Amino acid sequence: MIAFIWNIIVDDKDGKIFSSLLLTISATLFVVLFIAYEDRNTPTAKSVYEGKTTLEITYRDSIPIDTVVVFKPEFIKKVI
Protein backbone atom coordinates (compact mmCIF):
# COMPACT_ATOMS: atom_id res chain seq x y z
CA MET A 1 0.00 0.00 0.00
CA ILE A 2 2.84 2.37 0.86
CA ALA A 3 4.52 1.69 -2.49
CA PHE A 4 1.28 2.45 -4.32
CA ILE A 5 0.81 5.77 -2.49
CA TRP A 6 4.49 6.62 -3.02
CA ASN A 7 4.09 5.96 -6.74
CA ILE A 8 1.20 8.43 -6.91
CA ILE A 9 2.89 11.20 -4.89
CA VAL A 10 6.46 11.16 -6.28
CA ASP A 11 7.26 12.87 -9.57
CA ASP A 12 10.74 11.30 -9.83
CA LYS A 13 10.91 8.66 -12.58
CA ASP A 14 13.46 6.52 -10.69
CA GLY A 15 11.28 6.67 -7.57
CA LYS A 16 8.27 5.47 -9.53
CA ILE A 17 10.24 2.59 -11.04
CA PHE A 18 11.50 1.57 -7.60
CA SER A 19 8.04 1.74 -6.01
CA SER A 20 6.51 -0.19 -8.93
CA LEU A 21 9.12 -2.91 -8.49
CA LEU A 22 8.45 -3.00 -4.75
CA LEU A 23 4.72 -3.17 -5.37
CA THR A 24 5.13 -6.06 -7.82
CA ILE A 25 7.35 -8.02 -5.43
CA SER A 26 4.96 -7.43 -2.54
CA ALA A 27 1.94 -8.53 -4.56
CA THR A 28 3.73 -11.68 -5.74
CA LEU A 29 4.78 -12.54 -2.19
CA PHE A 30 1.23 -12.00 -0.95
CA VAL A 31 -0.22 -14.32 -3.61
CA VAL A 32 2.35 -17.06 -2.91
CA LEU A 33 1.74 -16.91 0.85
CA PHE A 34 -2.03 -16.92 0.35
CA ILE A 35 -1.86 -20.01 -1.88
CA ALA A 36 0.43 -21.79 0.60
CA TYR A 37 -1.99 -20.94 3.44
CA GLU A 38 -5.02 -22.23 1.54
CA ASP A 39 -3.32 -25.51 0.51
CA ARG A 40 -2.12 -26.46 3.99
CA ASN A 41 -5.03 -28.89 4.60
CA THR A 42 -5.32 -30.35 1.10
CA PRO A 43 -4.46 -34.07 1.08
CA THR A 44 -1.85 -35.26 -1.41
CA ALA A 45 -1.23 -38.71 -2.84
CA LYS A 46 1.63 -39.12 -0.36
CA SER A 47 -0.73 -38.31 2.53
CA VAL A 48 -3.08 -41.06 1.37
CA TYR A 49 -0.20 -43.54 1.04
CA GLU A 50 1.05 -42.72 4.55
CA GLY A 51 -2.41 -43.37 6.01
CA LYS A 52 -3.05 -39.78 7.14
CA THR A 53 -6.41 -39.56 5.37
CA THR A 54 -9.83 -41.11 5.46
CA LEU A 55 -12.87 -41.11 3.20
CA GLU A 56 -15.87 -38.94 4.02
CA ILE A 57 -18.93 -40.38 2.31
CA THR A 58 -22.16 -38.45 1.85
CA TYR A 59 -25.34 -40.52 1.72
CA ARG A 60 -28.80 -39.59 0.47
CA ASP A 61 -31.54 -42.09 1.27
CA SER A 62 -28.88 -44.69 2.19
CA ILE A 63 -27.25 -44.34 -1.25
CA PRO A 64 -23.67 -43.01 -1.39
CA ILE A 65 -23.63 -39.93 -3.64
CA ASP A 66 -20.27 -38.32 -2.89
CA THR A 67 -16.88 -39.32 -1.51
CA VAL A 68 -14.18 -36.89 -0.39
CA VAL A 69 -10.65 -37.59 0.86
CA VAL A 70 -9.99 -35.66 4.11
CA PHE A 71 -7.24 -35.66 6.72
CA LYS A 72 -7.82 -37.63 9.90
CA PRO A 73 -8.38 -35.25 12.87
CA GLU A 74 -4.93 -35.89 14.36
CA PHE A 75 -3.20 -34.84 11.12
CA ILE A 76 -5.05 -31.55 10.47
CA LYS A 77 -2.61 -28.65 10.58
CA LYS A 78 -3.70 -26.03 13.08
CA VAL A 79 -3.20 -22.29 12.61
CA ILE A 80 -1.11 -20.79 15.37
PDB file of C-alpha atoms in Angstrom:
ATOM      1  CA  MET A   1       0.000   0.000   0.000  1.00  0.00           C
ATOM      2  CA  ILE A   2       2.844   2.368   0.865  1.00  0.00           C
ATOM      3  CA  ALA A   3       4.522   1.689  -2.486  1.00  0.00           C
ATOM      4  CA  PHE A   4       1.277   2.447  -4.321  1.00  0.00           C
ATOM      5  CA  ILE A   5       0.815   5.768  -2.487  1.00  0.00           C
ATOM      6  CA  TRP A   6       4.491   6.621  -3.016  1.00  0.00           C
ATOM      7  CA  ASN A   7       4.088   5.961  -6.738  1.00  0.00           C
ATOM      8  CA  ILE A   8       1.195   8.433  -6.915  1.00  0.00           C
ATOM      9  CA  ILE A   9       2.892  11.196  -4.895  1.00  0.00           C
ATOM     10  CA  VAL A  10       6.458  11.157  -6.277  1.00  0.00           C
ATOM     11  CA  ASP A  11       7.262  12.867  -9.570  1.00  0.00           C
ATOM     12  CA  ASP A  12      10.736  11.304  -9.827  1.00  0.00           C
ATOM     13  CA  LYS A  13      10.907   8.661 -12.577  1.00  0.00           C
ATOM     14  CA  ASP A  14      13.457   6.523 -10.693  1.00  0.00           C
ATOM     15  CA  GLY A  15      11.285   6.668  -7.569  1.00  0.00           C
ATOM     16  CA  LYS A  16       8.273   5.468  -9.528  1.00  0.00           C
ATOM     17  CA  ILE A  17      10.240   2.594 -11.038  1.00  0.00           C
ATOM     18  CA  PHE A  18      11.500   1.565  -7.604  1.00  0.00           C
ATOM     19  CA  SER A  19       8.037   1.744  -6.011  1.00  0.00           C
ATOM     20  CA  SER A  20       6.507  -0.191  -8.927  1.00  0.00           C
ATOM     21  CA  LEU A  21       9.120  -2.906  -8.495  1.00  0.00           C
ATOM     22  CA  LEU A  22       8.453  -2.997  -4.752  1.00  0.00           C
ATOM     23  CA  LEU A  23       4.717  -3.173  -5.367  1.00  0.00           C
ATOM     24  CA  THR A  24       5.133  -6.063  -7.816  1.00  0.00           C
ATOM     25  CA  ILE A  25       7.353  -8.022  -5.433  1.00  0.00           C
ATOM     26  CA  SER A  26       4.961  -7.425  -2.538  1.00  0.00           C
ATOM     27  CA  ALA A  27       1.936  -8.535  -4.561  1.00  0.00           C
ATOM     28  CA  THR A  28       3.730 -11.679  -5.737  1.00  0.00           C
ATOM     29  CA  LEU A  29       4.785 -12.535  -2.187  1.00  0.00           C
ATOM     30  CA  PHE A  30       1.229 -12.002  -0.947  1.00  0.00           C
ATOM     31  CA  VAL A  31      -0.221 -14.321  -3.605  1.00  0.00           C
ATOM     32  CA  VAL A  32       2.354 -17.057  -2.906  1.00  0.00           C
ATOM     33  CA  LEU A  33       1.741 -16.905   0.846  1.00  0.00           C
ATOM     34  CA  PHE A  34      -2.031 -16.924   0.346  1.00  0.00           C
ATOM     35  CA  ILE A  35      -1.856 -20.012  -1.881  1.00  0.00           C
ATOM     36  CA  ALA A  36       0.427 -21.789   0.605  1.00  0.00           C
ATOM     37  CA  TYR A  37      -1.990 -20.939   3.438  1.00  0.00           C
ATOM     38  CA  GLU A  38      -5.019 -22.231   1.541  1.00  0.00           C
ATOM     39  CA  ASP A  39      -3.316 -25.510   0.511  1.00  0.00           C
ATOM     40  CA  ARG A  40      -2.124 -26.457   3.992  1.00  0.00           C
ATOM     41  CA  ASN A  41      -5.029 -28.891   4.603  1.00  0.00           C
ATOM     42  CA  THR A  42      -5.317 -30.351   1.101  1.00  0.00           C
ATOM     43  CA  PRO A  43      -4.455 -34.071   1.080  1.00  0.00           C
ATOM     44  CA  THR A  44      -1.847 -35.263  -1.406  1.00  0.00           C
ATOM     45  CA  ALA A  45      -1.229 -38.714  -2.844  1.00  0.00           C
ATOM     46  CA  LYS A  46       1.633 -39.116  -0.362  1.00  0.00           C
ATOM     47  CA  SER A  47      -0.730 -38.307   2.533  1.00  0.00           C
ATOM     48  CA  VAL A  48      -3.084 -41.060   1.367  1.00  0.00           C
ATOM     49  CA  TYR A  49      -0.196 -43.540   1.039  1.00  0.00           C
ATOM     50  CA  GLU A  50       1.051 -42.719   4.547  1.00  0.00           C
ATOM     51  CA  GLY A  51      -2.411 -43.371   6.014  1.00  0.00           C
ATOM     52  CA  LYS A  52      -3.052 -39.779   7.140  1.00  0.00           C
ATOM     53  CA  THR A  53      -6.409 -39.555   5.369  1.00  0.00           C
ATOM     54  CA  THR A  54      -9.834 -41.111   5.462  1.00  0.00           C
ATOM     55  CA  LEU A  55     -12.871 -41.106   3.197  1.00  0.00           C
ATOM     56  CA  GLU A  56     -15.868 -38.939   4.021  1.00  0.00           C
ATOM     57  CA  ILE A  57     -18.932 -40.381   2.314  1.00  0.00           C
ATOM     58  CA  THR A  58     -22.162 -38.447   1.855  1.00  0.00           C
ATOM     59  CA  TYR A  59     -25.335 -40.521   1.723  1.00  0.00           C
ATOM     60  CA  ARG A  60     -28.796 -39.588   0.465  1.00  0.00           C
ATOM     61  CA  ASP A  61     -31.540 -42.089   1.272  1.00  0.00           C
ATOM     62  CA  SER A  62     -28.875 -44.686   2.195  1.00  0.00           C
ATOM     63  CA  ILE A  63     -27.248 -44.338  -1.255  1.00  0.00           C
ATOM     64  CA  PRO A  64     -23.666 -43.011  -1.393  1.00  0.00           C
ATOM     65  CA  ILE A  65     -23.627 -39.934  -3.642  1.00  0.00           C
ATOM     66  CA  ASP A  66     -20.266 -38.315  -2.888  1.00  0.00           C
ATOM     67  CA  THR A  67     -16.878 -39.321  -1.509  1.00  0.00           C
ATOM     68  CA  VAL A  68     -14.180 -36.886  -0.390  1.00  0.00           C
ATOM     69  CA  VAL A  69     -10.653 -37.593   0.858  1.00  0.00           C
ATOM     70  CA  VAL A  70      -9.993 -35.661   4.105  1.00  0.00           C
ATOM     71  CA  PHE A  71      -7.242 -35.656   6.722  1.00  0.00           C
ATOM     72  CA  LYS A  72      -7.823 -37.628   9.900  1.00  0.00           C
ATOM     73  CA  PRO A  73      -8.381 -35.252  12.865  1.00  0.00           C
ATOM     74  CA  GLU A  74      -4.931 -35.890  14.361  1.00  0.00           C
ATOM     75  CA  PHE A  75      -3.201 -34.843  11.119  1.00  0.00           C
ATOM     76  CA  ILE A  76      -5.048 -31.551  10.471  1.00  0.00           C
ATOM     77  CA  LYS A  77      -2.606 -28.648  10.576  1.00  0.00           C
ATOM     78  CA  LYS A  78      -3.695 -26.027  13.075  1.00  0.00           C
ATOM     79  CA  VAL A  79      -3.203 -22.292  12.607  1.00  0.00           C
ATOM     80  CA  ILE A  80      -1.115 -20.786  15.372  1.00  0.00           C
TER      81      ILE A  80
END
